[in-house]
Coordinates of C-alpha atoms in Angstrom, one line a residue:
X1268 CA -19.0 49.3 -10.0
X1269 CA -21.5 46.4 -9.5
X1270 CA -20.1 43.5 -7.5
X1271 CA -20.6 41.0 -10.3
X1272 CA -18.2 43.0 -12.5
X1273 CA -15.5 42.9 -9.9
X1274 CA -15.6 39.2 -9.0
X1275 CA -14.3 37.8 -12.3
X1276 CA -11.2 40.1 -12.2
X1277 CA -10.4 39.0 -8.6
X1278 CA -11.0 35.3 -9.5
X1279 CA -8.8 35.6 -12.6
X1280 CA -6.0 37.0 -10.5
X1281 CA -6.4 34.3 -7.9
X1282 CA -6.3 31.6 -10.7
X1283 CA -3.2 33.1 -12.1
X1284 CA -1.6 33.3 -8.7
X1285 CA -2.4 29.6 -8.0
X1286 CA -1.1 28.6 -11.4
X1287 CA 2.2 30.4 -10.7
X1288 CA 2.5 28.8 -7.2
X1289 CA 1.9 25.3 -8.7
X1290 CA 4.4 26.0 -11.5
X1291 CA 7.1 26.9 -8.9
X1292 CA 6.5 23.7 -7.0
X1293 CA 6.5 21.6 -10.2
X1294 CA 9.7 23.2 -11.3
X1295 CA 11.4 22.4 -7.9
X1296 CA 10.2 18.8 -8.1
X1297 CA 11.4 18.4 -11.8
X1298 CA 14.8 19.7 -10.8
X1299 CA 15.0 17.3 -7.9
X1300 CA 14.0 14.4 -10.1
X1301 CA 16.8 15.4 -12.6
X1302 CA 19.3 15.1 -9.7
X1303 CA 19.5 18.7 -8.5
X1304 CA 18.7 17.7 -4.9
X1305 CA 18.8 21.2 -3.5
X1306 CA 17.6 23.5 -6.3
X1307 CA 18.3 27.3 -5.8
X1308 CA 15.7 30.0 -6.0
X1309 CA 17.2 31.1 -9.4
X1310 CA 17.0 27.6 -10.8
X1311 CA 13.4 27.1 -9.7
X1312 CA 12.5 30.5 -11.1
X1313 CA 14.2 29.8 -14.4
X1314 CA 12.5 26.4 -14.8
X1315 CA 9.1 27.7 -13.9
X1316 CA 9.3 30.7 -16.1
X1317 CA 8.5 33.0 -13.2
X1318 CA 11.0 35.7 -12.3
X1319 CA 12.7 35.6 -9.0
X1320 CA 10.9 38.5 -7.5
X1321 CA 7.6 37.0 -8.3
X1322 CA 8.7 33.6 -6.7
X1323 CA 9.5 35.4 -3.4
X1324 CA 6.3 37.2 -3.6
X1325 CA 4.5 33.9 -3.7
X1326 CA 6.7 32.3 -1.2
X1327 CA 8.5 34.6 1.3
X1328 CA 11.6 32.5 1.5
X1329 CA 12.9 29.0 0.5
X1330 CA 11.6 27.4 3.7
X1331 CA 8.1 28.6 2.9
X1332 CA 8.4 27.1 -0.6
X1333 CA 9.6 23.8 0.8
X1334 CA 6.7 23.8 3.3
X1335 CA 4.2 24.6 0.7
X1336 CA 5.6 21.9 -1.6
X1337 CA 5.3 19.4 1.2
X1338 CA 1.6 20.2 1.6
X1339 CA 1.0 20.2 -2.0
X1340 CA 2.8 16.8 -2.7
X1341 CA 1.9 15.0 0.6
X1342 CA -0.6 12.7 -0.9
X1343 CA 1.7 12.1 -4.0
X1344 CA 4.7 10.9 -1.8
X1345 CA 2.6 9.0 0.7
X1346 CA 0.6 7.0 -1.9
X1347 CA 3.5 4.7 -3.0
X1348 CA 3.8 3.3 0.6
X1349 CA 0.1 2.5 1.0
X1350 CA -1.8 -0.6 -0.1
X1351 CA -0.3 -3.8 -1.1
X1352 CA -1.1 -7.4 0.1
X1353 CA -1.1 -7.3 3.8
X1354 CA -2.5 -10.8 4.4
X1355 CA -0.8 -14.1 4.9
X1356 CA 2.0 -15.6 7.0
X1357 CA 4.6 -13.4 8.7
X1358 CA 7.3 -14.3 6.1
X1359 CA 5.0 -13.4 3.2
X1360 CA 4.0 -10.0 4.8
X1361 CA 7.7 -9.3 5.3
X1362 CA 8.4 -9.8 1.7
X1363 CA 5.5 -7.8 0.5
X1364 CA 6.2 -4.9 2.9
X1365 CA 9.9 -4.7 1.7
X1366 CA 8.9 -4.8 -2.0
X1367 CA 6.4 -2.0 -1.4
X1368 CA 8.9 0.2 0.5
X1369 CA 11.6 -0.5 -2.0
X1370 CA 9.3 0.7 -4.8
X1371 CA 8.4 3.8 -3.0
X1372 CA 12.1 4.6 -2.2
X1373 CA 13.0 4.0 -5.8
X1374 CA 10.3 6.4 -7.0
X1375 CA 10.9 9.1 -4.4
X1376 CA 14.6 8.8 -3.8
X1377 CA 15.8 12.2 -4.9
X1378 CA 13.0 14.0 -3.2
X1379 CA 13.9 12.2 0.1
X1380 CA 17.6 13.0 -0.4
X1381 CA 16.8 16.6 -1.0
X1382 CA 14.8 16.9 2.2
X1383 CA 17.5 15.1 4.2
X1384 CA 20.2 17.4 2.8
X1385 CA 18.4 20.4 4.2
X1386 CA 17.1 19.2 7.5
X1387 CA 19.9 21.2 9.3
X1388 CA 18.6 24.4 7.7
X1389 CA 14.8 24.4 7.9
X1390 CA 12.6 23.7 11.0
X1391 CA 9.7 23.2 8.6
X1392 CA 11.4 20.3 6.9
X1393 CA 12.5 18.9 10.3
X1394 CA 8.9 18.8 11.5
X1395 CA 7.6 17.3 8.2
X1396 CA 10.4 14.7 8.2
X1397 CA 9.6 13.6 11.8
X1398 CA 5.9 13.3 10.8
X1399 CA 6.9 11.2 7.9
X1400 CA 9.1 8.9 10.0
X1401 CA 6.2 8.4 12.4
X1402 CA 3.9 7.5 9.5
X1403 CA 6.3 5.0 8.1
X1404 CA 6.6 3.4 11.6
X1405 CA 2.8 3.1 11.9
X1406 CA 2.6 1.7 8.3
X1407 CA 5.1 -1.0 9.2
X1408 CA 3.1 -1.8 12.3
X1409 CA 0.0 -2.3 10.0
X1410 CA 2.0 -4.6 7.8
X1411 CA 3.6 -6.5 10.8
X1412 CA 1.6 -6.3 14.0
X1413 CA 4.1 -8.6 15.5
X1414 CA 6.3 -5.7 16.0
X1415 CA 4.3 -4.5 18.9
X1416 CA 5.4 -7.5 20.9
X1417 CA 9.2 -7.3 20.4
X1418 CA 11.7 -5.4 22.7
X1419 CA 12.2 -1.7 22.0
X1420 CA 15.8 -2.1 20.9
X1421 CA 14.9 -4.7 18.3
X1422 CA 12.2 -2.5 17.1
X1423 CA 14.6 0.4 16.6
X1424 CA 16.9 -2.0 14.6
X1425 CA 14.0 -2.8 12.3
X1426 CA 13.1 0.8 11.7
X1427 CA 16.8 1.3 10.7
X1428 CA 16.7 -1.8 8.5
X1429 CA 13.6 -0.6 6.6
X1430 CA 14.7 3.1 6.4
X1431 CA 15.6 5.0 3.3
X1432 CA 19.1 5.5 4.6
X1433 CA 19.6 1.7 4.5
X1434 CA 18.1 1.4 1.1
X1435 CA 20.2 4.2 -0.3
X1436 CA 23.4 2.8 1.2
X1437 CA 22.8 -0.5 -0.4
X1438 CA 21.8 0.9 -3.8
X1439 CA 24.3 3.8 -4.1
X1440 CA 27.2 3.2 -1.7
X1441 CA 27.3 -0.6 -2.1
X1442 CA 26.1 -0.9 -5.6
X1443 CA 23.5 -3.5 -5.0
X1444 CA 20.8 -4.0 -7.6
X1445 CA 17.2 -3.4 -6.6
X1446 CA 16.6 -7.2 -6.4
X1447 CA 19.6 -7.8 -4.3
X1448 CA 18.8 -5.0 -1.9
X1449 CA 15.3 -6.3 -1.4
X1450 CA 16.7 -9.7 -0.6
X1451 CA 19.2 -8.3 1.9
X1452 CA 16.6 -6.3 3.7
X1453 CA 14.0 -9.1 3.7
X1454 CA 16.5 -11.6 5.1
X1455 CA 17.5 -9.2 7.9
X1456 CA 13.8 -8.6 8.9
X1457 CA 13.2 -12.4 8.8
X1458 CA 16.2 -13.0 11.1
X1459 CA 14.9 -10.3 13.5
X1460 CA 11.2 -11.4 13.5
X1461 CA 11.1 -15.0 12.7
X1462 CA 13.9 -15.9 15.1
X1463 CA 12.2 -14.1 17.8
X1464 CA 9.1 -16.3 17.5
X1465 CA 11.1 -19.5 18.0

């Protein structure tokens, strides 16, 4: 058979495979956004319309699926943290940084909780989570270069204050509004950084 008669068939199969893989990841994200933080393979298969055997043919196990989802969605979940007005006095930049991070945490909260719930289980998620934490730390350095001059213990406190864990505690466990949580975190950062400049 001539080569040009084979390639369209191969390309068609490849496209169908890519569509199936994307549908599986989209289904998992949709389930997490609906509050099913740790969707099962059966739930993902049912939502995606792809049978369970095909799911595991595309992704050998759930760890492979979560790893592929991370690669596929990385730009999507990094984008909300980027940008923003990073000029001005320290107090202004603290306010803008907290507002930017709060918006990202609100948008990505279920996805973050889903990852945290499974860190004990999957090495891939632990590696990706560690990479994400480093990126958040570097991003905060970009917002607030003054952080590089403070003692290590104070810097660790600031990473804790600006973490998703802190945000989630204020919003879910303590019932604070988004506005109130932003004010609390902003005030804590100002106490840490503005006081240290006196």
